[in-house]
Amino acid sequence: MTTSIGRRTSFIAASGNLLLWLIAAFHMLLLAALFVAFLAARPASAEDGACTGRNLMNDLQQSDPARYAEAVREAEAVPNGKGIFWKIEKAGLAPSWLLGSMHVTDPRVLALPPRAQAAHDAANTIIIESDEILDERKATAALLARPELTMFTDGTTIDKLLSAEDYRRLEAGLKQRGIPLSAVSRMRPWMISSAVALPACELARKAKGVQFLDQKIATDAVAEGKQVKGLETLAEQIQAMADLPVEFHMKSLIEMLELGDKMSDVVETMTDLYLSGDIGMTMPMLKAVTPANEDQAGDYAAFEQRVILDRNKVMAERAAPILDGGNVFMAVGALHLPGQGGVIELLRKQGFTVTAVN
């Protein structure tokens, strides 16, 4: 690997909490995308619409083959880690379908695989994580309805949590994105991270009104006269992030500012994994490009439990009675699918047969 690639990998290796947060932003939390669009809407140039970035796993394969091989072995051991499209069956019911989604506007992601598109078009009912995303104004209102989850309500401002140097970095980073610090000074760190996380190309597409995948799936379904049902409220999604320690979010925010324009590399890596259907590689990838230490291990465990596993149970339990009607198309964040505690295994425990569709 070249020296420049080595610097990239070294930099990413210092950003464990950041990468955890990015999983949430790009695979699960619909509300982050909605709020960024609300905060950062700005005229988009043609250049902004073009994403750039390189795949960090390709870099790692060259720079550290042993670590790359270990990540591959770990990914291969993840139950249901291959594929983003699944068939759901139960005796006496018309088959239903499950798509792992990625909450971005990338045209490569928006183009559903042909069989998934056909299943969506033929379904009677569409399930998404939250049907509140069908109306962005209502979604934003829901986001702001619980101010204690998104804002400091005790007089705290972000400057009281940051050193003078980090505060200046935050101010400069937001200014580059067209967001005045005064507009977000009372927001909790994870909300500010939302405004920093998405690369310019994603912000540009949102400013132009491009919908992210789940929005498009739901909007198309309504236009076709289908019933759309949500599994969670936005308030429940907010709570999952708000339940994580503020220290976790503060570290993520500072690391994200350090990442700067290298954010595109992270986004490209996650997108490539999604498009290849190699969802089981997501967490091994993050571990492979971040250093192992006790503090980070605790962050991984807390994050996985609250933001992934707890919500998997809710999704599977609420989806089951809808799936019992048959002919359903269900789309939830792809990282909710794999693993022993993933939605696929949880649906199997409720009597459904779930098989991957190539």
Tab-separated table of C-alpha atoms in Angstrom:
chain	number	residue	atom	x	y	z
A	1	MET	CA	0.000	0.000	0.000
A	2	THR	CA	1.180	3.523	-0.696
A	3	THR	CA	2.182	5.951	2.006
A	4	SER	CA	-0.978	8.003	1.488
A	5	ILE	CA	-3.146	4.917	1.993
A	6	GLY	CA	-1.203	4.145	5.127
A	7	ARG	CA	-2.009	7.591	6.491
A	8	ARG	CA	-5.679	7.036	5.739
A	9	THR	CA	-5.780	3.725	7.560
A	10	SER	CA	-3.834	5.126	10.497
A	11	PHE	CA	-6.244	8.031	10.792
A	12	ILE	CA	-9.296	5.816	10.654
A	13	ALA	CA	-7.731	3.607	13.320
A	14	ALA	CA	-8.031	6.493	15.747
A	15	SER	CA	-11.761	6.851	15.260
A	16	GLY	CA	-13.562	3.931	16.876
A	17	ASN	CA	-16.437	5.845	18.445
A	18	LEU	CA	-16.892	7.847	15.273
A	19	LEU	CA	-17.307	4.719	13.175
A	20	LEU	CA	-19.826	3.294	15.597
A	21	TRP	CA	-21.812	6.487	15.318
A	22	LEU	CA	-21.650	6.331	11.539
A	23	ILE	CA	-23.272	2.899	11.558
A	24	ALA	CA	-26.208	4.452	13.356
A	25	ALA	CA	-26.375	7.423	11.025
A	26	PHE	CA	-26.184	5.487	7.771
A	27	HIS	CA	-27.899	2.209	8.612
A	28	MET	CA	-30.496	2.948	11.227
A	29	LEU	CA	-31.424	6.423	12.327
A	30	LEU	CA	-33.851	7.881	9.818
A	31	LEU	CA	-34.299	10.969	11.940
A	32	ALA	CA	-30.671	12.020	11.554
A	33	ALA	CA	-31.176	12.329	7.825
A	34	LEU	CA	-34.389	14.252	8.301
A	35	PHE	CA	-32.849	16.697	10.723
A	36	VAL	CA	-29.750	17.279	8.625
A	37	ALA	CA	-31.985	18.169	5.695
A	38	PHE	CA	-33.834	20.627	7.947
A	39	LEU	CA	-30.642	22.229	9.279
A	40	ALA	CA	-28.333	22.179	6.324
A	41	ALA	CA	-30.535	22.851	3.312
A	42	ARG	CA	-28.502	25.020	0.997
A	43	PRO	CA	-28.021	25.569	-2.723
A	44	ALA	CA	-26.278	22.527	-4.133
A	45	SER	CA	-23.617	22.781	-6.795
A	46	ALA	CA	-23.070	20.130	-9.439
A	47	GLU	CA	-19.757	19.277	-7.823
A	48	ASP	CA	-21.468	18.620	-4.496
A	49	GLY	CA	-23.583	15.891	-6.055
A	50	ALA	CA	-20.625	13.724	-6.969
A	51	CYS	CA	-19.421	11.481	-4.154
A	52	THR	CA	-15.777	10.589	-3.881
A	53	GLY	CA	-14.015	8.125	-1.654
A	54	ARG	CA	-12.115	4.871	-1.583
A	55	ASN	CA	-12.891	1.525	-0.016
A	56	LEU	CA	-10.956	1.163	3.242
A	57	MET	CA	-11.171	-2.617	3.112
A	58	ASN	CA	-9.311	-2.620	-0.185
A	59	ASP	CA	-6.659	-0.484	1.473
A	60	LEU	CA	-6.533	-2.809	4.480
A	61	GLN	CA	-6.180	-5.869	2.261
A	62	GLN	CA	-3.025	-4.349	0.834
A	63	SER	CA	-1.569	-2.860	4.003
A	64	ASP	CA	-2.381	-5.617	6.526
A	65	PRO	CA	-3.450	-8.892	4.867
A	66	ALA	CA	-3.561	-10.716	8.196
A	67	ARG	CA	-5.975	-8.259	9.751
A	68	TYR	CA	-8.061	-8.264	6.593
A	69	ALA	CA	-8.216	-12.075	6.608
A	70	GLU	CA	-9.305	-12.058	10.241
A	71	ALA	CA	-12.123	-9.649	9.409
A	72	VAL	CA	-13.241	-11.920	6.577
A	73	ARG	CA	-13.252	-14.970	8.878
A	74	GLU	CA	-15.267	-13.088	11.491
A	75	ALA	CA	-17.766	-11.922	8.868
A	76	GLU	CA	-18.206	-15.439	7.495
A	77	ALA	CA	-19.110	-16.642	10.989
A	78	VAL	CA	-21.959	-14.119	11.339
A	79	PRO	CA	-25.335	-15.879	10.946
A	80	ASN	CA	-27.327	-14.481	8.019
A	81	GLY	CA	-24.489	-12.118	7.150
A	82	LYS	CA	-24.793	-12.532	3.380
A	83	GLY	CA	-27.533	-10.827	1.416
A	84	ILE	CA	-29.891	-7.885	1.808
A	85	PHE	CA	-33.044	-9.494	0.343
A	86	TRP	CA	-34.944	-12.357	2.017
A	87	LYS	CA	-38.150	-14.337	1.522
A	88	ILE	CA	-40.490	-14.824	4.490
A	89	GLU	CA	-42.848	-17.804	4.468
A	90	LYS	CA	-45.370	-19.465	6.745
A	91	ALA	CA	-47.833	-22.244	5.935
A	92	GLY	CA	-51.116	-20.957	4.585
A	93	LEU	CA	-49.786	-17.461	3.847
A	94	ALA	CA	-48.729	-15.752	0.664
A	95	PRO	CA	-44.953	-15.163	0.899
A	96	SER	CA	-43.613	-11.874	2.189
A	97	TRP	CA	-40.259	-10.204	1.608
A	98	LEU	CA	-37.582	-8.536	3.713
A	99	LEU	CA	-35.111	-5.939	2.422
A	100	GLY	CA	-32.184	-4.620	4.421
A	101	SER	CA	-32.012	-0.917	3.661
A	102	MET	CA	-29.458	1.870	3.923
A	103	HIS	CA	-30.849	5.280	4.779
A	104	VAL	CA	-29.070	7.303	2.095
A	105	THR	CA	-29.888	8.979	-1.228
A	106	ASP	CA	-27.080	7.313	-3.198
A	107	PRO	CA	-28.576	6.363	-6.593
A	108	ARG	CA	-26.779	3.008	-6.420
A	109	VAL	CA	-28.709	2.247	-3.238
A	110	LEU	CA	-32.016	3.630	-4.497
A	111	ALA	CA	-31.968	1.216	-7.448
A	112	LEU	CA	-33.590	-1.857	-5.892
A	113	PRO	CA	-32.520	-5.298	-7.112
A	114	PRO	CA	-35.038	-6.438	-9.777
A	115	ARG	CA	-36.603	-9.155	-7.602
A	116	ALA	CA	-36.919	-6.737	-4.689
A	117	GLN	CA	-38.591	-4.161	-6.922
A	118	ALA	CA	-41.012	-6.785	-8.217
A	119	ALA	CA	-41.842	-7.881	-4.655
A	120	HIS	CA	-42.440	-4.269	-3.619
A	121	ASP	CA	-44.719	-3.669	-6.592
A	122	ALA	CA	-46.777	-6.828	-5.912
A	123	ALA	CA	-47.102	-6.444	-2.133
A	124	ASN	CA	-50.328	-5.389	-0.441
A	125	THR	CA	-48.617	-3.890	2.616
A	126	ILE	CA	-45.299	-2.124	3.088
A	127	ILE	CA	-43.463	-2.127	6.424
A	128	ILE	CA	-40.746	0.405	7.218
A	129	GLU	CA	-39.035	1.399	10.446
A	130	SER	CA	-41.180	4.509	10.946
A	131	ASP	CA	-44.099	5.621	8.804
A	132	GLU	CA	-43.638	9.128	10.193
A	133	ILE	CA	-41.007	9.735	7.497
A	134	LEU	CA	-43.769	10.016	4.899
A	135	ASP	CA	-44.298	13.610	6.012
A	136	GLU	CA	-41.023	15.405	6.739
A	137	ARG	CA	-42.772	18.298	8.480
A	138	LYS	CA	-44.545	15.941	10.840
A	139	ALA	CA	-41.341	13.956	11.270
A	140	THR	CA	-39.444	17.098	12.224
A	141	ALA	CA	-42.240	18.024	14.635
A	142	ALA	CA	-41.992	14.561	16.197
A	143	LEU	CA	-38.244	15.027	16.468
A	144	LEU	CA	-38.711	18.293	18.346
A	145	ALA	CA	-41.629	17.104	20.479
A	146	ARG	CA	-39.255	15.575	23.030
A	147	PRO	CA	-36.729	18.426	23.413
A	148	GLU	CA	-34.985	16.787	26.347
A	149	LEU	CA	-33.806	14.002	24.036
A	150	THR	CA	-32.267	16.292	21.440
A	151	MET	CA	-31.506	19.501	23.328
A	152	PHE	CA	-29.926	20.534	26.598
A	153	THR	CA	-32.842	21.842	28.645
A	154	ASP	CA	-30.858	22.753	31.755
A	155	GLY	CA	-28.974	25.714	30.339
A	156	THR	CA	-26.010	23.654	29.162
A	157	THR	CA	-24.423	24.668	25.868
A	158	ILE	CA	-21.906	22.739	23.839
A	159	ASP	CA	-19.083	25.114	24.780
A	160	LYS	CA	-19.351	23.909	28.383
A	161	LEU	CA	-18.498	20.379	27.234
A	162	LEU	CA	-15.582	21.229	24.944
A	163	SER	CA	-12.141	22.666	25.396
A	164	ALA	CA	-11.576	26.054	23.775
A	165	GLU	CA	-9.604	24.370	21.005
A	166	ASP	CA	-12.277	21.772	20.289
A	167	TYR	CA	-14.925	24.473	20.361
A	168	ARG	CA	-13.069	26.429	17.679
A	169	ARG	CA	-12.759	23.255	15.597
A	170	LEU	CA	-16.482	22.643	15.908
A	171	GLU	CA	-17.306	26.197	14.920
A	172	ALA	CA	-15.041	26.014	11.870
A	173	GLY	CA	-16.343	22.587	10.851
A	174	LEU	CA	-19.964	23.694	10.982
A	175	LYS	CA	-19.193	26.933	9.157
A	176	GLN	CA	-17.766	24.910	6.279
A	177	ARG	CA	-21.131	23.156	6.059
A	178	GLY	CA	-23.126	26.390	6.148
A	179	ILE	CA	-24.393	25.829	9.707
A	180	PRO	CA	-23.888	28.629	12.278
A	181	LEU	CA	-22.787	27.306	15.644
A	182	SER	CA	-25.348	29.525	17.336
A	183	ALA	CA	-28.082	27.441	15.693
A	184	VAL	CA	-26.900	24.220	17.338
A	185	SER	CA	-25.202	25.355	20.554
A	186	ARG	CA	-27.899	23.857	22.779
A	187	MET	CA	-28.206	20.602	20.865
A	188	ARG	CA	-26.953	17.357	22.304
A	189	PRO	CA	-23.687	16.149	20.739
A	190	TRP	CA	-25.254	13.355	18.718
A	191	MET	CA	-27.564	15.845	17.011
A	192	ILE	CA	-24.630	18.061	16.076
A	193	SER	CA	-22.825	14.965	14.802
A	194	SER	CA	-25.790	14.420	12.468
A	195	ALA	CA	-25.046	17.745	10.837
A	196	VAL	CA	-21.370	16.874	10.456
A	197	ALA	CA	-21.634	13.222	9.444
A	198	LEU	CA	-23.073	13.320	5.963
A	199	PRO	CA	-20.663	14.171	3.123
A	200	ALA	CA	-21.303	17.075	0.783
A	201	CYS	CA	-22.749	14.859	-1.925
A	202	GLU	CA	-25.405	13.479	0.408
A	203	LEU	CA	-26.324	16.921	1.701
A	204	ALA	CA	-26.514	18.209	-1.870
A	205	ARG	CA	-28.926	15.491	-2.942
A	206	LYS	CA	-31.101	16.101	0.112
A	207	ALA	CA	-31.136	19.838	-0.643
A	208	LYS	CA	-32.432	18.943	-4.103
A	209	GLY	CA	-35.245	16.907	-2.548
A	210	VAL	CA	-33.893	13.428	-3.275
A	211	GLN	CA	-35.425	10.917	-0.884
A	212	PHE	CA	-33.417	8.329	0.991
A	213	LEU	CA	-34.222	4.689	0.281
A	214	ASP	CA	-36.832	4.093	2.988
A	215	GLN	CA	-38.645	7.310	2.117
A	216	LYS	CA	-38.747	6.352	-1.548
A	217	ILE	CA	-40.040	2.868	-0.787
A	218	ALA	CA	-42.816	4.288	1.387
A	219	THR	CA	-43.694	7.161	-0.934
A	220	ASP	CA	-43.913	4.860	-3.947
A	221	ALA	CA	-46.149	2.530	-1.954
A	222	VAL	CA	-48.571	5.321	-1.021
A	223	ALA	CA	-48.691	6.467	-4.639
A	224	GLU	CA	-49.667	2.925	-5.603
A	225	GLY	CA	-52.432	2.825	-2.989
A	226	LYS	CA	-50.665	0.411	-0.669
A	227	GLN	CA	-50.877	0.418	3.106
A	228	VAL	CA	-47.690	1.572	4.840
A	229	LYS	CA	-47.007	0.592	8.451
A	230	GLY	CA	-44.174	1.605	10.771
A	231	LEU	CA	-42.504	-0.504	13.446
A	232	GLU	CA	-41.168	2.306	15.621
A	233	THR	CA	-41.899	5.916	16.369
A	234	LEU	CA	-39.231	8.523	15.768
A	235	ALA	CA	-39.301	9.257	19.494
A	236	GLU	CA	-38.327	5.644	20.171
A	237	GLN	CA	-35.451	5.925	17.723
A	238	ILE	CA	-34.291	9.152	19.329
A	239	GLN	CA	-34.405	7.507	22.739
A	240	ALA	CA	-32.057	4.737	21.620
A	241	MET	CA	-29.321	7.238	20.825
A	242	ALA	CA	-30.085	9.480	23.772
A	243	ASP	CA	-29.681	6.519	26.133
A	244	LEU	CA	-25.994	6.198	25.227
A	245	PRO	CA	-23.601	8.187	27.462
A	246	VAL	CA	-22.964	11.801	26.502
A	247	GLU	CA	-19.240	11.022	26.682
A	248	PHE	CA	-19.637	8.554	23.819
A	249	HIS	CA	-21.297	11.188	21.667
A	250	MET	CA	-18.742	13.847	22.574
A	251	LYS	CA	-15.867	11.605	21.514
A	252	SER	CA	-17.684	10.791	18.293
A	253	LEU	CA	-18.251	14.446	17.513
A	254	ILE	CA	-14.604	15.418	17.971
A	255	GLU	CA	-13.392	12.411	15.973
A	256	MET	CA	-15.790	13.266	13.178
A	257	LEU	CA	-14.366	16.770	12.954
A	258	GLU	CA	-10.883	15.282	12.779
A	259	LEU	CA	-11.953	13.040	9.924
A	260	GLY	CA	-12.841	16.011	7.733
A	261	ASP	CA	-13.058	15.265	4.022
A	262	LYS	CA	-11.951	11.652	4.627
A	263	MET	CA	-15.573	10.993	5.569
A	264	SER	CA	-16.056	9.991	1.947
A	265	ASP	CA	-13.789	6.961	2.445
A	266	VAL	CA	-15.905	5.726	5.331
A	267	VAL	CA	-19.147	6.251	3.454
A	268	GLU	CA	-17.827	4.531	0.347
A	269	THR	CA	-16.700	1.502	2.367
A	270	MET	CA	-20.088	1.128	4.036
A	271	THR	CA	-21.902	1.583	0.728
A	272	ASP	CA	-19.743	-0.994	-1.053
A	273	LEU	CA	-20.409	-3.533	1.689
A	274	TYR	CA	-24.125	-2.864	1.415
A	275	LEU	CA	-24.241	-3.133	-2.367
A	276	SER	CA	-22.313	-6.404	-2.282
A	277	GLY	CA	-24.728	-7.760	0.327
A	278	ASP	CA	-21.843	-8.412	2.715
A	279	ILE	CA	-23.676	-7.025	5.739
A	280	GLY	CA	-21.942	-9.402	8.122
A	281	MET	CA	-18.686	-7.638	7.332
A	282	THR	CA	-19.821	-4.269	8.708
A	283	MET	CA	-18.836	-4.732	12.335
A	284	PRO	CA	-15.690	-6.798	11.571
A	285	MET	CA	-14.661	-4.024	9.194
A	286	LEU	CA	-14.983	-1.411	11.898
A	287	LYS	CA	-13.026	-3.510	14.349
A	288	ALA	CA	-10.345	-4.150	11.740
A	289	VAL	CA	-9.713	-0.473	11.090
A	290	THR	CA	-9.917	0.662	14.710
A	291	PRO	CA	-7.564	-0.163	17.583
A	292	ALA	CA	-8.617	-2.680	20.206
A	293	ASN	CA	-8.830	-1.345	23.764
A	294	GLU	CA	-11.018	-1.878	26.793
A	295	ASP	CA	-12.823	1.450	26.504
A	296	GLN	CA	-13.763	0.775	22.912
A	297	ALA	CA	-14.949	-2.732	23.745
A	298	GLY	CA	-17.375	-1.195	26.209
A	299	ASP	CA	-18.590	1.268	23.588
A	300	TYR	CA	-19.195	-1.528	21.081
A	301	ALA	CA	-21.166	-3.555	23.627
A	302	ALA	CA	-23.330	-0.656	24.784
A	303	PHE	CA	-23.957	0.504	21.241
A	304	GLU	CA	-24.862	-2.955	19.962
A	305	GLN	CA	-27.228	-3.658	22.844
A	306	ARG	CA	-29.158	-0.399	22.849
A	307	VAL	CA	-29.168	0.668	19.206
A	308	ILE	CA	-29.245	-2.724	17.501
A	309	LEU	CA	-30.305	-5.674	19.656
A	310	ASP	CA	-33.001	-3.951	21.721
A	311	ARG	CA	-34.563	-2.491	18.607
A	312	ASN	CA	-34.351	-5.800	16.738
A	313	LYS	CA	-36.689	-7.335	19.314
A	314	VAL	CA	-39.176	-4.505	18.952
A	315	MET	CA	-39.122	-4.721	15.167
A	316	ALA	CA	-39.596	-8.488	15.034
A	317	GLU	CA	-42.386	-8.484	17.614
A	318	ARG	CA	-44.312	-5.691	15.900
A	319	ALA	CA	-43.748	-7.038	12.404
A	320	ALA	CA	-44.996	-10.567	13.139
A	321	PRO	CA	-48.758	-9.833	13.262
A	322	ILE	CA	-48.492	-7.773	10.063
A	323	LEU	CA	-46.558	-10.544	8.325
A	324	ASP	CA	-49.291	-12.957	9.374
A	325	GLY	CA	-51.450	-11.256	6.753
A	326	GLY	CA	-49.098	-12.378	3.972
A	327	ASN	CA	-47.839	-10.554	0.867
A	328	VAL	CA	-45.877	-7.933	2.805
A	329	PHE	CA	-42.749	-6.068	1.721
A	330	MET	CA	-40.666	-5.106	4.762
A	331	ALA	CA	-37.637	-2.795	4.719
A	332	VAL	CA	-35.499	-2.123	7.796
A	333	GLY	CA	-31.882	-1.076	8.258
A	334	ALA	CA	-29.586	-3.782	6.930
A	335	LEU	CA	-27.562	-4.036	10.126
A	336	HIS	CA	-30.690	-5.230	11.936
A	337	LEU	CA	-30.791	-8.430	9.864
A	338	PRO	CA	-27.707	-10.569	10.699
A	339	GLY	CA	-26.586	-12.277	13.890
A	340	GLN	CA	-28.212	-14.512	16.465
A	341	GLY	CA	-30.093	-11.494	17.776
A	342	GLY	CA	-30.963	-10.172	14.314
A	343	VAL	CA	-34.428	-9.717	12.884
A	344	ILE	CA	-34.075	-12.772	10.633
A	345	GLU	CA	-33.420	-15.161	13.515
A	346	LEU	CA	-36.090	-13.499	15.650
A	347	LEU	CA	-38.679	-13.972	12.910
A	348	ARG	CA	-37.697	-17.620	12.594
A	349	LYS	CA	-38.325	-18.045	16.313
A	350	GLN	CA	-41.847	-16.741	15.689
A	351	GLY	CA	-42.548	-19.499	13.187
A	352	PHE	CA	-41.528	-17.925	9.906
A	353	THR	CA	-39.200	-19.496	7.371
A	354	VAL	CA	-36.732	-16.876	6.180
A	355	THR	CA	-34.382	-17.611	3.278
A	356	ALA	CA	-31.948	-15.447	1.314
A	357	VAL	CA	-32.883	-14.479	-2.243
A	358	ASN	CA	-29.967	-14.186	-4.660
